[in-house]
Tab-separated table of C-alpha atoms in Angstrom:
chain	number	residue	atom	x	y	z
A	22	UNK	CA	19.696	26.373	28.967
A	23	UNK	CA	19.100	29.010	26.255
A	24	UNK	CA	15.671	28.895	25.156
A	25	UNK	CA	14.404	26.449	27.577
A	26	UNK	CA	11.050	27.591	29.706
A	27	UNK	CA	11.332	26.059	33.303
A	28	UNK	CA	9.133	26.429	35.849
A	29	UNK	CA	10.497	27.147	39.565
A	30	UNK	CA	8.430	25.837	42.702
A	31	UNK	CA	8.885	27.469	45.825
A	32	UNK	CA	10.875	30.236	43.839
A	33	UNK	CA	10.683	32.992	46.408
A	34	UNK	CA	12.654	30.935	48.627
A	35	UNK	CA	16.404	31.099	49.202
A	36	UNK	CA	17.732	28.350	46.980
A	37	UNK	CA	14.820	29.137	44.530
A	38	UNK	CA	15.721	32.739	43.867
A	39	UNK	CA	19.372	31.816	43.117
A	40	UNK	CA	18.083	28.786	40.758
A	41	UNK	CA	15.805	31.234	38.781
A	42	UNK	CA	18.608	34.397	38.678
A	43	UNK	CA	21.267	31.156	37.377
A	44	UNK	CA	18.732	29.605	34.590
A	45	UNK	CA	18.002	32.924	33.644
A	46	UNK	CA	21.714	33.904	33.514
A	47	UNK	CA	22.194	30.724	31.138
A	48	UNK	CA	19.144	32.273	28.729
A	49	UNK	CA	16.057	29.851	30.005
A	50	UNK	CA	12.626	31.740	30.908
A	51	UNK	CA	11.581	31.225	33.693
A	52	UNK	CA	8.395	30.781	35.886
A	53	UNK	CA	8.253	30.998	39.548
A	54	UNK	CA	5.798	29.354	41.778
A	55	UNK	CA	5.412	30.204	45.183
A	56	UNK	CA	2.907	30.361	48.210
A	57	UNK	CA	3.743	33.248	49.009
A	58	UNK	CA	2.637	36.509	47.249
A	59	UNK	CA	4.752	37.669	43.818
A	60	UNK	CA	7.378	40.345	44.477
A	61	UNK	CA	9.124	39.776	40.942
A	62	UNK	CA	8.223	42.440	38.547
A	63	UNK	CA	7.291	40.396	35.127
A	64	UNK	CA	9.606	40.725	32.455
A	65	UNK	CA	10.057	39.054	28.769
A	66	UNK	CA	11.912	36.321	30.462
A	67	UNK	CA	10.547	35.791	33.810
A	68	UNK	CA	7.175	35.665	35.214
A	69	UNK	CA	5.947	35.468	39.081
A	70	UNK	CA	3.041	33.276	39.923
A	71	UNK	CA	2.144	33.671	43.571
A	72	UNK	CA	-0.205	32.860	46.253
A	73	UNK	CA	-0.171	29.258	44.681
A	74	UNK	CA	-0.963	26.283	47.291
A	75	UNK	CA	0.888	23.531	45.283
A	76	UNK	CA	-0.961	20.601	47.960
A	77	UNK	CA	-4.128	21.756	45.772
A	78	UNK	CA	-4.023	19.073	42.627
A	79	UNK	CA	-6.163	21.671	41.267
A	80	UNK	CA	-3.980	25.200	41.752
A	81	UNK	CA	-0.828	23.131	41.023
A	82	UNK	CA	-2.246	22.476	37.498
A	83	UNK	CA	-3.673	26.294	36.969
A	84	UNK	CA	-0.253	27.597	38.036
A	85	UNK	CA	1.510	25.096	36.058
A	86	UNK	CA	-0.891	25.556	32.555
A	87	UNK	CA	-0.858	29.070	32.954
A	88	UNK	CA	2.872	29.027	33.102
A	89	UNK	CA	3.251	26.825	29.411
A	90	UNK	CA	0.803	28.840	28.329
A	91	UNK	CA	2.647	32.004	29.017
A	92	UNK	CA	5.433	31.105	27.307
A	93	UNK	CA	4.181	28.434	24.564
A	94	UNK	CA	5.716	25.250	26.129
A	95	UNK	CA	7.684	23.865	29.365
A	96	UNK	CA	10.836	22.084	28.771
A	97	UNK	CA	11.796	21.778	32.704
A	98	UNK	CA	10.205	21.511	36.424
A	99	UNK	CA	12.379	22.054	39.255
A	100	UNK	CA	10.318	21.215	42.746
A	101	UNK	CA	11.843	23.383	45.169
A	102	UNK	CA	8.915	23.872	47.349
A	103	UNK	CA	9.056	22.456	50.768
A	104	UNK	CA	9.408	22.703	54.132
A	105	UNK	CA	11.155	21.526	57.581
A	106	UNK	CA	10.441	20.266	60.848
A	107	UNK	CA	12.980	19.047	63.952
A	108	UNK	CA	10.747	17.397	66.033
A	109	UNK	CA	11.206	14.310	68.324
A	110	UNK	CA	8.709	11.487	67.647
A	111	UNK	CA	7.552	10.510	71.430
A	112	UNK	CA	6.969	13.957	72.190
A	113	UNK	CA	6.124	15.270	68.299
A	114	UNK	CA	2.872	16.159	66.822
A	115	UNK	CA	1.323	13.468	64.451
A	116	UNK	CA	0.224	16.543	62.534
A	117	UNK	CA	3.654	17.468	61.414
A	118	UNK	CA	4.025	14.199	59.788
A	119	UNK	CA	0.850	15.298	57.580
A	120	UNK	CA	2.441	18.490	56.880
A	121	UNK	CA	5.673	17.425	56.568
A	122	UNK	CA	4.015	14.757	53.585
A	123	UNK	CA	1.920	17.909	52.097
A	124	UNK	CA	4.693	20.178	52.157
A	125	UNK	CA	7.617	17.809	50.587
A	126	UNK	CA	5.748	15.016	48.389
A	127	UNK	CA	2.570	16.578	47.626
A	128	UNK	CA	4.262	19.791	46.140
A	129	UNK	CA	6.077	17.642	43.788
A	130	UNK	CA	3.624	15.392	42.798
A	131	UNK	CA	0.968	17.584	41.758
A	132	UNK	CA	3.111	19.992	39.932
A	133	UNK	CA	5.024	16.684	38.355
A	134	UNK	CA	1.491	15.269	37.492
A	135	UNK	CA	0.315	18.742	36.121
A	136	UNK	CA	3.783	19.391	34.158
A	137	UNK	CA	4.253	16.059	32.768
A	138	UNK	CA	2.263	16.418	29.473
A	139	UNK	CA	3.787	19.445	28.733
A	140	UNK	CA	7.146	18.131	29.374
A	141	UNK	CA	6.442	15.530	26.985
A	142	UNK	CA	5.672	17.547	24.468
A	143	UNK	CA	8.932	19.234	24.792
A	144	UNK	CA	10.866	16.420	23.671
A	145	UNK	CA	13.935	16.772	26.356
A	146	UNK	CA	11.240	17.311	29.600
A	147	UNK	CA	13.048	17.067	32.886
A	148	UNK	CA	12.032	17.461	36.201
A	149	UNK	CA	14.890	17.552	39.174
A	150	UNK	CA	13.632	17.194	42.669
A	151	UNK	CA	15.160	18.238	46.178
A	152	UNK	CA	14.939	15.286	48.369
A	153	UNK	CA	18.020	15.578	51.172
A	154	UNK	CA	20.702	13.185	52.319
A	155	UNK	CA	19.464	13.515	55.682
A	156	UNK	CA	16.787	11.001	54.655
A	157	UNK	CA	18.986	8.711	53.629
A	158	UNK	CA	19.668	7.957	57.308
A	159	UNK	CA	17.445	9.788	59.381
A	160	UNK	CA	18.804	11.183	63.082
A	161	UNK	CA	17.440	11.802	66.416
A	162	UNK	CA	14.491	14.507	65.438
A	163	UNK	CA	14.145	14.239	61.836
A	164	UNK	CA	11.826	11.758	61.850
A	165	UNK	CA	8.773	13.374	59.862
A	166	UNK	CA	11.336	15.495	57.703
A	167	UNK	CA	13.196	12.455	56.736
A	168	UNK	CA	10.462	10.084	55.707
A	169	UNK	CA	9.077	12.875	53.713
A	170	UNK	CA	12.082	13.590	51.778
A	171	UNK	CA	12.483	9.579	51.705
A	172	UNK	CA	9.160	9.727	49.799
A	173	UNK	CA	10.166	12.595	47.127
A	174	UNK	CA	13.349	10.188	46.614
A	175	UNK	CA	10.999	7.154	45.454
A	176	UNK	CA	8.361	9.557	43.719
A	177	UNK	CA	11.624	10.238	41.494
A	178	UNK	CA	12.265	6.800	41.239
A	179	UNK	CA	8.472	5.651	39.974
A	180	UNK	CA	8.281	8.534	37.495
A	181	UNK	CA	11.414	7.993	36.608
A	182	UNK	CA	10.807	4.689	35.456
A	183	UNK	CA	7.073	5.207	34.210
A	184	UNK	CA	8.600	8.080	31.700
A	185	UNK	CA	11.930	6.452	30.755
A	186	UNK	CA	12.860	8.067	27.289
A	187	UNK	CA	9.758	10.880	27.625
A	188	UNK	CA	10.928	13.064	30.488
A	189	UNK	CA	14.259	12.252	32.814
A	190	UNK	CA	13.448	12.575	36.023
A	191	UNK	CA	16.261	12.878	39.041
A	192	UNK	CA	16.789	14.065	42.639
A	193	UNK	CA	19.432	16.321	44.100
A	194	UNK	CA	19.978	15.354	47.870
A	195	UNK	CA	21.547	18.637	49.754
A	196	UNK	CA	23.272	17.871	52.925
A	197	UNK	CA	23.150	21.324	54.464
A	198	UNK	CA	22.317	24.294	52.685
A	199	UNK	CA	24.309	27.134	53.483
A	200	UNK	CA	21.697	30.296	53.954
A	201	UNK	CA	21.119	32.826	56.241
A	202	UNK	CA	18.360	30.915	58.176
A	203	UNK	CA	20.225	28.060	58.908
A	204	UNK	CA	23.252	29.855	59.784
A	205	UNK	CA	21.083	31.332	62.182
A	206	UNK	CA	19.345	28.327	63.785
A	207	UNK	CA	23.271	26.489	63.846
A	208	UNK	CA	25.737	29.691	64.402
A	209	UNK	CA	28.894	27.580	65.589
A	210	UNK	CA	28.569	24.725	62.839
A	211	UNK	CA	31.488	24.985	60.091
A	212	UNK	CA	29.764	26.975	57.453
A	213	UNK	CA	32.614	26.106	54.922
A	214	UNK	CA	31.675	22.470	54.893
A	215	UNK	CA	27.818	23.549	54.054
A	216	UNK	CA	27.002	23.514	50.239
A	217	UNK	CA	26.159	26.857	48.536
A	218	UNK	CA	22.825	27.460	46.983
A	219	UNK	CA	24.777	28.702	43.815
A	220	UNK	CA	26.636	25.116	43.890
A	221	UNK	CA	23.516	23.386	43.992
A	222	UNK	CA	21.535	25.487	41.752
A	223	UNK	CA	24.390	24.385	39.621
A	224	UNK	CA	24.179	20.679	39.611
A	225	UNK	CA	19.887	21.174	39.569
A	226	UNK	CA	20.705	23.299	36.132
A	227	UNK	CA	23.240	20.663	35.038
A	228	UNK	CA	20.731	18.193	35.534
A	229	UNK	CA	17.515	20.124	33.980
A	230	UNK	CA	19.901	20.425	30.645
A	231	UNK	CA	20.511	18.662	27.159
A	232	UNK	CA	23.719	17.882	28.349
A	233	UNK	CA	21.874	15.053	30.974
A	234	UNK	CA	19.673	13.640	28.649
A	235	UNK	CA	21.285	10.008	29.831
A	236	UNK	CA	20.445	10.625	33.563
A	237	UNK	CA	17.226	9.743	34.762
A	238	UNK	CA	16.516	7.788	37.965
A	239	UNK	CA	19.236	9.282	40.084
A	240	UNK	CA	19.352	10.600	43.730
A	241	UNK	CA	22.278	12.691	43.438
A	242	UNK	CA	24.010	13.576	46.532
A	243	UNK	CA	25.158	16.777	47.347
A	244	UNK	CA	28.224	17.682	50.058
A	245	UNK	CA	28.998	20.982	49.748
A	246	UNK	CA	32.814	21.828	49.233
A	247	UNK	CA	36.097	20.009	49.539
């Protein structure tokens, strides 16, 4: 990753802070974009961009041109930025299903949308998405969850193929992440069988590097340890 300039969404979040501290450990700059407000001094390497609302077509491209800008290109986009809801359907608010969609798909599309010509420009442009094996097969309360996460997997897909030897485009699908809030919401589930956000941030990096240029297309699941 030494070199590259990526661009972090929802990088104030717990797998996005250990994704930005691991491409930055590998030499990439990086650029985080949040919702929330910047608490990450700026530094030669790094720079915060905060308060963004990445459903806004509009702020996702400011955030996302002032980031290239910043640093004179954009080689990689890593859509972290999300959200969750465990809600039955019968008894469930039709508005989570809206912010379920604006919170999961619309994230990634507008930055995608607003990072792709600078990606192609790169010449090696990648984006990696987070879309979650729970969608693959969706249980009792992750209805609106689910079928927003289904929808970042086929958003991969499409730009996937639409950018096919411009930009690779793939998906990593988590099962569990093992963090301190969802240790807290499920305190007598095996922890050991959750994956890390280190071994995750891992495969993302893998997948954001030279070394993948053949991979594009793919919804990548992830375990956690065996």
């Amino acid at each position: 990753m030494d070199g590259k300039v990526i661009v972090v969404t929802g990088a104030s979040g717990a797998l996005g802070k250990v994704v930005a501290a691991s491409a930055l450990a590998q030499g990439a700059r990086v650029a985080g974009v949040d919702h929330a407000a910047s608490q990450v001094a700026a530094t030669p390497d790094r720079i915060e961009l905060g308060g963004v609302d990445l459903t806004d077509a509009a702020q996702a491209r400011k955030a996302i041109d002032a980031a290239a800008s910043h640093f004179g290109k954009l080689d990689a986009l890593i859509n972290i930025a999300g959200g969750f809801a465990f809600e039955a359907i019968a008894e469930g608010d039709p508005k989570t299903w809206q912010r379920m969609y604006a919170l999961n798909v619309l994230t990634a599309l507008n930055a995608s949308r607003s990072a792709i010509p600078h990606l192609v420009a790169s010449g090696a442009g990648r984006i990696v998405n987070v879309g979650a094996m729970g969608a693959l097969q969706a249980g009792s309360g992750m209805g609106a969850y689910a079928a927003s996460k289904a929808g970042v997997h086929r958003l991969t897909e499409a730009l996937a193929a639409e950018w096919r030897g411009q930009i690779t485009v793939n998906a990593v699908l988590p099962s569990i992440i093992d963090t301190a809030a969802n240790r807290a919401s499920m305190p007598n589930a095996d922890f050991g069988k959750w994956v890390t956000p280190k071994e995750l941030a891992n495969v993302i990096l893998f997948l954001a590097s030279d070394a993948a240029s053949a991979v594009t297309g793919a919804l990548l699941p992830v375990s956690g340890r065996v």
